[in-house]
Coordinates of C-alpha atoms in Angstrom, one line a residue:
X1 CA -23.4 -33.9 33.4
X2 CA -24.9 -31.5 31.1
X3 CA -24.4 -27.7 30.4
X4 CA -28.2 -27.2 31.9
X5 CA -27.3 -29.4 35.0
X6 CA -24.4 -27.9 36.3
X7 CA -24.7 -25.7 39.7
X8 CA -25.6 -21.7 40.4
X9 CA -22.3 -20.9 41.5
X10 CA -24.1 -17.7 43.5
X11 CA -26.7 -19.1 44.9
X12 CA -25.9 -20.6 48.6
X13 CA -27.5 -23.8 48.4
X14 CA -27.0 -26.4 45.7
X15 CA -29.8 -28.7 43.9
X16 CA -30.5 -32.6 44.8
X17 CA -29.7 -32.9 42.0
X18 CA -26.3 -31.2 41.8
X19 CA -22.9 -32.7 42.2
X20 CA -20.2 -31.7 45.7
X21 CA -19.2 -28.1 44.0
X22 CA -15.6 -27.1 45.5
X23 CA -14.3 -24.0 44.8
X24 CA -10.2 -23.8 44.4
X25 CA -8.2 -20.5 44.5
X26 CA -5.1 -20.6 41.9
X27 CA -4.4 -22.3 38.7
X28 CA -0.9 -23.0 39.5
X29 CA 0.0 -27.0 39.3
X30 CA -1.4 -27.6 42.5
X31 CA -4.8 -25.6 41.8
X32 CA -5.2 -27.4 38.4
X33 CA -4.3 -31.1 39.6
X34 CA -7.2 -30.4 42.6
X35 CA -9.8 -29.5 39.9
X36 CA -8.6 -32.7 37.7
X37 CA -8.7 -35.5 40.8
X38 CA -11.8 -33.7 42.0
X39 CA -13.5 -33.6 38.7
X40 CA -12.3 -37.0 37.4
X41 CA -14.4 -37.8 41.5
X42 CA -17.5 -36.2 40.5
X43 CA -16.6 -33.1 42.6
X44 CA -17.9 -29.8 39.7
X45 CA -15.1 -27.4 40.9
X46 CA -14.8 -23.6 39.8
X47 CA -10.7 -22.1 39.4
X48 CA -10.2 -18.4 40.3
X49 CA -7.1 -17.4 38.7
X50 CA -5.4 -13.7 38.7
X51 CA -3.0 -14.0 36.1
X52 CA -3.9 -14.8 32.7
X53 CA -2.3 -18.1 32.1
X54 CA -2.1 -21.1 34.5
X55 CA 0.2 -22.7 35.8
X56 CA 1.8 -19.8 38.2
X57 CA 6.0 -20.2 38.7
X58 CA 4.9 -22.4 36.1
X59 CA 4.8 -20.2 33.5
X60 CA 6.4 -18.7 30.4
X61 CA 6.1 -15.2 28.1
X62 CA 7.8 -14.1 24.9
X63 CA 9.7 -10.5 23.4
X64 CA 9.8 -10.9 19.6
X65 CA 8.7 -14.2 18.6
X66 CA 11.2 -15.8 21.3
X67 CA 9.3 -17.7 24.3
X68 CA 11.0 -17.2 27.1
X69 CA 10.3 -20.7 28.9
X70 CA 10.8 -20.0 33.5
X71 CA 10.7 -22.8 35.6
X72 CA 11.4 -26.5 34.0
X73 CA 14.9 -27.6 34.6
X74 CA 14.5 -31.0 35.0
X75 CA 11.1 -32.6 35.9
X76 CA 10.5 -36.1 37.5
X77 CA 8.7 -38.6 36.3
X78 CA 8.9 -38.3 32.6
X79 CA 9.7 -42.4 32.2
X80 CA 7.7 -44.9 33.0
X81 CA 6.3 -47.8 36.2
X82 CA 6.2 -44.7 38.5
X83 CA 3.9 -43.2 41.4
X84 CA 5.6 -39.7 39.7
X85 CA 4.9 -40.6 36.5
X86 CA 1.5 -42.2 37.1
X87 CA 0.8 -38.3 38.4
X88 CA 1.6 -36.2 36.0
X89 CA -0.5 -39.7 33.5
X90 CA -3.0 -38.7 35.0
X91 CA -3.3 -34.8 34.6
X92 CA -2.0 -35.3 30.9
X93 CA 1.0 -33.9 31.4
X94 CA 3.1 -35.9 28.9
X95 CA -0.2 -36.4 26.0
X96 CA 1.4 -36.3 23.1
X97 CA 5.2 -35.1 24.3
X98 CA 9.0 -35.7 23.2
X99 CA 10.8 -35.5 26.8
X100 CA 14.7 -34.7 26.3
X101 CA 16.9 -36.6 27.8
X102 CA 20.9 -35.5 28.5
X103 CA 23.3 -37.6 29.7
X104 CA 24.8 -35.3 31.8
X105 CA 22.8 -33.4 34.4
X106 CA 25.3 -30.0 34.9
X107 CA 28.7 -29.2 34.1
X108 CA 30.8 -26.7 35.9
X109 CA 34.1 -24.3 35.5
X110 CA 35.4 -22.8 37.2
X111 CA 37.0 -19.3 37.4
X112 CA 40.9 -20.2 35.1
X113 CA 38.5 -23.1 33.0
X114 CA 39.0 -26.4 34.3
X115 CA 35.9 -28.2 34.4
X116 CA 33.7 -31.7 35.6
X117 CA 30.8 -32.6 33.8
X118 CA 28.5 -35.0 36.0
X119 CA 27.4 -37.3 33.9
X120 CA 24.6 -39.9 34.7
X121 CA 26.4 -42.7 34.4
X122 CA 28.1 -43.9 37.5
X123 CA 31.1 -45.3 35.5
X124 CA 31.6 -42.9 32.8
X125 CA 31.7 -40.3 35.9
X126 CA 33.8 -42.3 38.1
X127 CA 36.2 -42.2 34.4
X128 CA 35.9 -38.6 34.2
X129 CA 36.5 -37.8 38.1
X130 CA 39.7 -39.9 38.8
X131 CA 41.2 -38.4 35.4
X132 CA 40.5 -34.8 37.0
X133 CA 42.4 -35.9 40.6
X134 CA 43.4 -39.3 41.1
X135 CA 44.1 -38.3 44.7
X136 CA 40.8 -38.0 45.4
X137 CA 39.4 -42.3 44.2
X138 CA 38.0 -42.2 47.7
X139 CA 35.7 -39.9 48.0
X140 CA 35.0 -39.9 43.9
X141 CA 34.6 -44.2 44.7
X142 CA 31.7 -44.1 47.0
X143 CA 29.4 -41.3 45.5
X144 CA 29.7 -43.8 42.6
X145 CA 28.6 -46.8 44.6
X146 CA 25.8 -45.0 46.1
X147 CA 24.4 -43.8 42.4
X148 CA 24.5 -47.4 41.4
X149 CA 22.8 -48.6 44.4
X150 CA 20.3 -45.7 43.5
X151 CA 19.7 -46.2 40.1
X152 CA 18.3 -49.7 41.9
X153 CA 15.6 -48.1 43.5
X154 CA 12.6 -46.9 41.9
X155 CA 9.9 -45.0 44.7
X156 CA 8.4 -42.9 44.0
X157 CA 5.4 -42.0 46.8
X158 CA 3.6 -39.4 45.1
X159 CA 0.0 -41.8 45.2
X160 CA -2.0 -41.6 48.6
X161 CA -1.4 -39.4 52.0
X162 CA -0.3 -42.0 54.5
X163 CA -2.8 -41.4 56.9
X164 CA -4.9 -42.8 53.8
X165 CA -2.7 -46.1 52.5
X166 CA -4.2 -49.3 52.9
X167 CA -1.7 -52.4 54.5
X168 CA -1.3 -53.1 51.2
X169 CA 0.3 -50.2 50.4
X170 CA 2.5 -49.2 53.5
X171 CA 4.0 -53.1 53.7
X172 CA 4.8 -52.8 49.9
X173 CA 6.8 -49.1 50.3
X174 CA 8.2 -51.1 53.5
X175 CA 9.5 -54.2 50.9
X176 CA 11.1 -51.0 48.8
X177 CA 12.6 -48.9 51.8
X178 CA 13.9 -51.7 54.4
X179 CA 16.5 -53.5 52.4
X180 CA 18.1 -49.9 51.7
X181 CA 17.3 -48.1 55.2
X182 CA 20.7 -48.1 56.0
X183 CA 21.8 -46.4 52.4
X184 CA 19.1 -43.8 53.4
X185 CA 19.6 -43.3 56.3
X186 CA 23.8 -42.5 56.1
X187 CA 22.4 -41.1 52.3
X188 CA 19.8 -38.8 54.2
X189 CA 22.4 -37.6 57.0
X190 CA 24.9 -36.3 54.9
X191 CA 25.1 -32.9 53.9
X192 CA 27.2 -32.6 50.2
X193 CA 28.8 -29.9 51.7
X194 CA 30.7 -31.5 54.7
X195 CA 31.1 -34.4 51.8
X196 CA 32.7 -31.9 49.3
X197 CA 35.0 -30.9 51.8
X198 CA 36.2 -34.3 51.2
X199 CA 38.1 -34.2 48.4
X200 CA 41.8 -32.3 47.6
X201 CA 41.3 -31.2 44.4
X202 CA 40.4 -27.2 44.7
X203 CA 37.2 -27.7 41.5
X204 CA 35.9 -30.8 42.7
X205 CA 35.8 -29.5 46.3
X206 CA 34.3 -26.6 45.1
X207 CA 31.5 -28.1 42.3
X208 CA 29.9 -30.8 44.0
X209 CA 27.4 -28.7 45.3
X210 CA 26.4 -26.9 42.6
X211 CA 25.5 -30.4 40.7
X212 CA 21.4 -29.1 40.7
X213 CA 22.5 -25.7 39.0
X214 CA 22.9 -23.5 42.7
X215 CA 24.5 -24.3 45.8
X216 CA 20.4 -25.7 47.6
X217 CA 23.0 -25.3 50.7
X218 CA 21.1 -27.3 53.0
X219 CA 21.2 -30.4 50.8
X220 CA 22.5 -33.9 51.8
X221 CA 23.4 -36.4 49.3
X222 CA 20.1 -38.2 48.6
X223 CA 19.0 -35.6 46.7
X224 CA 21.8 -36.0 44.1
X225 CA 21.9 -38.5 44.5
X226 CA 18.2 -40.2 43.1
X227 CA 17.8 -37.3 40.8
X228 CA 20.9 -39.0 39.2
X229 CA 19.6 -42.0 39.7
X230 CA 16.4 -41.1 38.1
X231 CA 17.9 -39.4 34.9
X232 CA 20.1 -42.1 33.9
X233 CA 16.2 -44.0 34.4
X234 CA 15.3 -41.2 31.0
X235 CA 12.9 -40.2 34.3
X236 CA 14.2 -36.7 34.5
X237 CA 13.9 -35.4 31.6
X238 CA 12.0 -32.1 30.0
X239 CA 9.1 -32.2 28.4
X240 CA 8.1 -30.8 25.0
X241 CA 6.6 -28.0 25.6
X242 CA 8.7 -27.0 28.3
X243 CA 7.1 -25.0 31.8
X244 CA 4.2 -23.3 30.2
X245 CA 4.1 -26.8 28.3
X246 CA 3.2 -28.1 31.3
X247 CA 0.6 -26.1 33.0
X248 CA -1.5 -25.5 30.1
X249 CA -1.6 -29.6 28.6
X250 CA -2.9 -30.3 32.6
X251 CA -5.6 -27.2 31.6
X252 CA -6.7 -28.8 29.1
X253 CA -7.2 -32.1 31.4
X254 CA -8.7 -30.4 33.8
X255 CA -11.3 -28.7 31.4
X256 CA -11.7 -31.9 29.2
X257 CA -13.1 -33.3 32.8
X258 CA -15.8 -30.3 32.8
X259 CA -13.5 -27.7 34.6
X260 CA -13.4 -24.2 34.6
X261 CA -10.6 -21.4 35.0
X262 CA -12.0 -18.1 35.4
X263 CA -9.5 -16.4 34.4
X264 CA -8.3 -12.3 36.1
X265 CA -10.1 -13.0 39.0
X266 CA -8.3 -12.5 42.0
X267 CA -10.0 -13.3 45.1
X268 CA -10.3 -11.3 47.8
X269 CA -11.3 -13.3 51.0
X270 CA -12.9 -16.2 51.6
X271 CA -15.7 -16.8 52.8
X272 CA -16.4 -17.7 56.6
X273 CA -19.4 -18.8 57.6
X274 CA -19.4 -20.3 61.6
X275 CA -16.4 -21.3 61.5
X276 CA -17.3 -22.9 57.9
X277 CA -15.9 -21.9 54.3
X278 CA -19.1 -21.3 52.1
X279 CA -17.1 -19.9 49.2
X280 CA -15.3 -16.7 47.9
X281 CA -15.9 -12.8 47.6
X282 CA -13.9 -11.9 44.6
X283 CA -12.4 -8.1 43.2
X284 CA -15.6 -5.9 42.7
X285 CA -17.4 -7.7 45.6
X286 CA -19.1 -10.4 43.2
X287 CA -19.7 -14.0 45.5
X288 CA -18.8 -17.2 45.0
X289 CA -19.8 -20.8 46.8
X290 CA -19.0 -23.9 47.6
X291 CA -19.6 -26.8 49.8
X292 CA -15.8 -26.3 50.1
X293 CA -13.0 -24.0 49.4
X294 CA -8.9 -24.8 48.4
X295 CA -6.8 -22.6 48.6
X296 CA -3.6 -23.6 46.2
X297 CA -1.6 -19.5 45.6
X298 CA 0.9 -18.3 47.7
X299 CA 0.5 -19.4 51.7
X300 CA 1.0 -16.2 53.2
X301 CA -1.4 -14.7 51.5
X302 CA -4.3 -17.3 52.6
X303 CA -3.7 -17.4 55.9
X304 CA -3.0 -13.8 56.3
X305 CA -5.0 -12.0 53.3
X306 CA -7.3 -14.1 52.9
X307 CA -8.6 -15.9 55.4
X308 CA -7.6 -12.3 57.5
X309 CA -4.7 -14.4 60.4
X310 CA -8.5 -15.8 62.2
X311 CA -7.1 -19.8 60.8
X312 CA -4.4 -21.1 61.9
X313 CA -2.1 -23.9 63.5
X314 CA 0.9 -24.4 64.9
X315 CA 2.8 -26.0 62.1
X316 CA 1.4 -23.2 59.8
X317 CA 2.6 -20.7 62.5
X318 CA 6.1 -22.3 62.5
X319 CA 5.9 -21.9 58.5
X320 CA 4.8 -18.5 58.1
X321 CA 5.8 -17.1 61.2
X322 CA 8.8 -18.8 62.9
X323 CA 10.8 -20.0 59.2
X324 CA 9.5 -17.7 56.9
X325 CA 12.9 -15.0 57.6
X326 CA 15.3 -17.2 57.6
X327 CA 17.1 -18.0 54.4
X328 CA 18.0 -21.5 55.2
X329 CA 14.7 -22.5 54.9
X330 CA 13.3 -20.9 51.9
X331 CA 15.0 -20.4 48.6
X332 CA 16.2 -17.1 47.5
X333 CA 14.5 -14.9 44.4
X334 CA 16.3 -15.9 41.4
X335 CA 18.0 -13.2 38.4
X336 CA 17.1 -14.8 35.2
X337 CA 18.4 -13.0 32.0
X338 CA 16.5 -14.7 29.3
X339 CA 18.7 -14.0 25.6
X340 CA 17.9 -14.7 21.5
X341 CA 19.6 -15.1 19.5
X342 CA 20.5 -14.7 15.6
X343 CA 21.6 -18.4 14.8
X344 CA 22.1 -21.6 16.2
X345 CA 24.6 -23.3 18.9
X346 CA 26.6 -26.4 18.1
X347 CA 24.4 -29.9 18.6
X348 CA 27.0 -31.4 21.2
X349 CA 27.6 -27.8 23.2
X350 CA 26.7 -28.8 26.7
X351 CA 23.4 -28.2 27.5
X352 CA 24.2 -26.4 31.0
X353 CA 27.3 -25.3 32.3
X354 CA 27.9 -23.2 36.0
X355 CA 30.8 -20.9 36.1
X356 CA 32.1 -19.8 39.2
X357 CA 32.7 -16.1 39.0
X358 CA 36.0 -14.6 39.2
X359 CA 35.7 -11.7 42.4
X360 CA 36.1 -9.1 39.7
X361 CA 33.1 -11.0 37.6
X362 CA 31.7 -11.4 40.4
X363 CA 32.1 -8.1 41.8
X364 CA 30.0 -6.4 38.8
X365 CA 27.0 -8.9 38.3
X366 CA 24.8 -7.3 40.4
X367 CA 23.6 -8.8 44.0
X368 CA 24.6 -12.0 42.6
X369 CA 24.4 -14.9 46.3
X370 CA 27.0 -17.4 45.4
X371 CA 29.6 -15.8 42.7
X372 CA 28.2 -18.5 40.3
X373 CA 26.4 -17.8 36.8
X374 CA 24.4 -21.1 35.1
X375 CA 23.7 -20.6 31.6
X376 CA 21.4 -23.3 30.3
X377 CA 20.9 -24.0 26.0
X378 CA 16.9 -23.7 26.4
X379 CA 16.4 -24.3 22.2
X380 CA 18.0 -27.3 23.1
X381 CA 15.9 -28.3 25.2
X382 CA 12.7 -28.3 23.9
X383 CA 11.6 -26.7 19.8
X384 CA 9.2 -24.0 20.0
X385 CA 11.7 -21.8 22.1
X386 CA 12.7 -19.7 19.6
X387 CA 12.3 -18.9 16.2
X388 CA 13.9 -21.2 12.7
X389 CA 17.4 -20.5 12.7
X390 CA 17.8 -19.6 16.1
X391 CA 18.2 -19.6 19.7
X392 CA 17.8 -18.8 23.6
X393 CA 20.1 -19.1 26.2
X394 CA 19.4 -18.7 29.6
X395 CA 21.1 -16.8 31.6
X396 CA 20.4 -17.3 36.1
X397 CA 22.1 -16.4 39.5
X398 CA 20.0 -16.9 42.8
X399 CA 20.3 -13.3 44.1
X400 CA 18.6 -10.5 47.3
X401 CA 14.7 -10.8 46.9
X402 CA 15.3 -7.3 49.3
X403 CA 18.0 -5.8 47.0
X404 CA 15.9 -5.8 44.4
X405 CA 12.3 -4.5 45.9
X406 CA 14.3 -1.7 48.3
X407 CA 15.3 -0.4 44.9
X408 CA 12.5 -0.5 42.6
X409 CA 10.5 1.5 45.8
X410 CA 12.8 3.7 46.1
X411 CA 14.3 4.2 43.1
X412 CA 13.3 3.1 39.7
X413 CA 15.4 4.8 37.8
X414 CA 18.1 3.4 39.3
X415 CA 16.9 -0.3 39.3
X416 CA 16.1 -0.1 35.6
X417 CA 19.9 0.2 35.9
X418 CA 20.6 -2.4 37.2
X419 CA 18.3 -4.3 35.3
X420 CA 20.7 -2.6 32.1
X421 CA 23.6 -3.5 33.9
X422 CA 22.6 -7.5 34.3
X423 CA 22.5 -7.5 30.9
X424 CA 24.9 -6.1 29.9
X425 CA 26.7 -8.1 32.2
X426 CA 25.4 -11.5 30.2
X427 CA 26.5 -10.0 26.9
X428 CA 29.8 -9.3 27.5
X429 CA 30.2 -13.0 29.8
X430 CA 28.7 -14.8 26.4
X431 CA 31.2 -13.4 24.3
X432 CA 33.9 -14.6 26.4
X433 CA 32.8 -18.0 26.8
X434 CA 31.5 -18.1 22.9
X435 CA 32.6 -15.8 21.3
X436 CA 31.6 -13.9 17.9
X437 CA 27.5 -14.6 19.6
X438 CA 27.2 -10.4 21.5
X439 CA 26.5 -9.3 17.3
X440 CA 24.0 -12.0 17.3
X441 CA 21.8 -11.0 20.5
X442 CA 18.7 -9.5 19.6
X443 CA 16.9 -9.3 22.5
X444 CA 18.0 -9.9 26.0
X445 CA 15.0 -9.8 28.3
X446 CA 15.8 -9.3 32.6
X447 CA 13.4 -9.9 35.4
X448 CA 14.4 -9.3 39.1
X449 CA 13.3 -10.9 42.1
X450 CA 10.3 -8.5 42.1
X451 CA 8.8 -9.2 38.7
X452 CA 8.7 -13.0 39.8
X453 CA 6.3 -12.0 42.2
X454 CA 4.5 -9.0 40.3
X455 CA 3.8 -11.9 38.1
X456 CA 3.0 -14.9 39.2
X457 CA 1.8 -13.7 42.9
X458 CA 4.4 -15.9 44.9
X459 CA 6.1 -14.6 48.1
X460 CA 9.4 -12.8 47.6
X461 CA 10.1 -14.1 44.3
X462 CA 10.4 -17.3 45.5
X463 CA 9.6 -19.9 43.0
X464 CA 10.8 -23.4 44.3
X465 CA 9.4 -22.2 48.2
X466 CA 10.7 -24.0 50.9
X467 CA 14.2 -25.6 51.2
X468 CA 13.5 -29.9 51.9
X469 CA 15.6 -31.5 54.3
X470 CA 15.3 -28.4 56.2
X471 CA 12.7 -28.6 59.7
X472 CA 10.3 -26.7 56.7
X473 CA 9.9 -30.1 55.0
X474 CA 9.7 -32.1 58.8
X475 CA 6.9 -29.2 59.2
X476 CA 5.2 -29.8 55.7
X477 CA 4.8 -33.8 56.5
X478 CA 3.0 -32.9 59.5
X479 CA 0.5 -31.1 57.9
X480 CA 0.4 -33.4 55.1
X481 CA -0.5 -36.3 57.4
X482 CA -1.2 -35.1 61.1
X483 CA -3.7 -31.9 60.0
X484 CA -4.2 -33.7 56.7
X485 CA -4.2 -29.7 55.2
X486 CA -6.8 -28.1 57.0
X487 CA -6.6 -26.2 59.9
X488 CA -7.9 -25.9 63.3
X489 CA -11.1 -25.1 63.7
X490 CA -12.1 -24.1 59.8
X491 CA -13.7 -26.9 58.3
X492 CA -15.2 -26.8 54.4
X493 CA -11.1 -26.0 53.0
X494 CA -8.5 -27.3 52.8
X495 CA -4.8 -25.8 51.8
X496 CA -2.4 -27.4 47.9
X497 CA 0.4 -25.9 46.3
X498 CA 3.9 -26.0 46.6
X499 CA 3.4 -24.3 49.9
X500 CA 1.3 -26.9 52.2
X501 CA 3.2 -29.5 49.7
X502 CA 6.3 -29.2 48.8
X503 CA 8.1 -26.9 47.1
X504 CA 8.9 -29.2 43.2
X505 CA 6.2 -29.1 40.5
X506 CA 5.5 -32.7 41.6
X507 CA 4.9 -32.1 45.0
X508 CA 2.7 -29.8 44.1
X509 CA 1.4 -31.5 41.8
X510 CA 1.1 -34.8 45.0
X511 CA -0.4 -32.5 47.4
X512 CA -4.1 -31.2 45.0
X513 CA -4.4 -35.9 44.6
X514 CA -3.7 -35.9 48.6
X515 CA -6.1 -32.9 49.0
X516 CA -8.6 -34.6 47.0
X517 CA -8.8 -38.2 48.7
X518 CA -9.0 -36.1 51.6
X519 CA -11.8 -33.8 51.3
X520 CA -14.0 -37.0 48.6
X521 CA -13.9 -38.3 51.9
X522 CA -16.1 -35.9 53.4
X523 CA -18.3 -34.6 50.7
X524 CA -19.5 -38.3 50.8
X525 CA -17.7 -39.0 47.6
X526 CA -15.3 -42.3 45.8
X527 CA -11.2 -40.8 45.2
X528 CA -11.6 -42.3 41.5
X529 CA -8.3 -41.6 39.0
X530 CA -7.5 -42.6 35.2
X531 CA -5.1 -41.6 33.5
X532 CA -5.7 -39.3 30.4
X533 CA -4.0 -41.4 27.2
X534 CA -4.1 -38.4 24.7
X535 CA -2.5 -38.8 22.0
X536 CA -2.4 -35.8 20.1
X537 CA 0.7 -34.8 19.2
X538 CA 2.1 -31.2 21.0
X539 CA 2.6 -28.5 18.7
X540 CA 4.5 -24.8 20.3
X541 CA 0.9 -23.6 19.0
X542 CA -0.8 -25.3 22.6
X543 CA 1.1 -22.7 24.8
X544 CA -1.5 -20.5 23.5
X545 CA -1.4 -16.1 23.4
X546 CA 1.6 -15.0 26.0
X547 CA 2.0 -11.5 27.5
X548 CA 4.9 -9.8 27.5
X549 CA 6.7 -10.0 31.1
X550 CA 6.7 -5.5 31.6
X551 CA 6.3 -3.3 28.5
X552 CA 9.5 -2.0 29.2
X553 CA 12.3 -4.3 28.4
X554 CA 16.4 -3.4 28.7
X555 CA 19.2 -2.5 25.9

């Protein structure tokens, strides 16, 4: 559509020749995905984003020429010939990019220096684990046997929501799932902590829950096996450009399709007339109108501020009234310490290590929740994160949002002192494990859960949102399949993003695809999607201008 014929957003009614208008709140992955699929399907869209960058929690910031990449540790769908990969390639997320694939998922080291490496190759993993503890042959062989079976499965159901799946697609899914139904059921019903309790060796017993860097606490065996199998197939790698690079690529795909993103545009409320969403009002009073409004921002903000609590559903009430404050349902906040180092680490160094901390170390690390610290050599993940000849290390741990929030509210000086304690601990800890590195450190940047909340808008700094394999996951499934990502009693409105589609990036992206498929029926459009096909090589300049996280830094 030419610029002259584009709809005028401040008019209530669109012209007879104008395409249906869709306003999207939030330029996170869910919002950008919704916009891209809606543009492909013939709608005219506009995204309003409060921040200066796309991506939401899938972001990065800079300090002293270092890029601190925040979100992705691995990305489901970096390979080929599966639904997850198709979604990313339709969104242009991987255009022109190399993918870093690792032979191991993680290494866990206890306080005595004993270590275990979780290789993605089941044969190598089995040999390694048996060398550590021959007495644990039975659970070791059982785990590796199941990993081999998952490697033979290639099922990623992210293209069509079940209510819209044609019979042919449903039958194809059944053909994949039924032969391995018992495997799925058994591994989904066995909690990792219960399985880990079978090991006699104390290192293995403690280490297995940390395969995914931190202990996800409620996870069963299934996601560990599924993601390790994906990594074995090079379908869970790290895309060049990292988190913000992913968001920038999807943004580029969206705008190339004719979409528009308005940054520094904070939506204050969703305009509703006769129980129908008709547009949005920005801070300052400016109003924009559309045929459909999609909220892809923080879930609590959507329900209670933008809609004033007037529209809800049993599923939404369960999520945001009953489950929001239950720690077993929502991921805790994260403390991140990014370290810029003059010099390069040996390429043979392990890219990711979880250290199980001693009581003394745990006591010294402010508000640590799991007595562990994850250390990742981010320069091994992608180029462009550090200037030539330098490196970036990312140290993280789960922490208590309420602790940091109250400290920042009541005693800003003490808040900054605790962030300095994190920086001092990380510097000393890295020196212990990499002698000589302390003298080469040029910058340490510490982000608390309250920092994340202020920078991205995500509630309580929970970058992953709802925990999978909990009651919250069941409610989200009903919200997608039964409510069709809508709120009863409110037409012309849909929900997308991590709080309504699930916490991983691929699920957030898939939520945009699902929403568009549903709203196409309302708008009289045919849903269409195709791969971007972009081939221009990725380079760090595509990240654009990066803000600093905070003006004040730790020493």
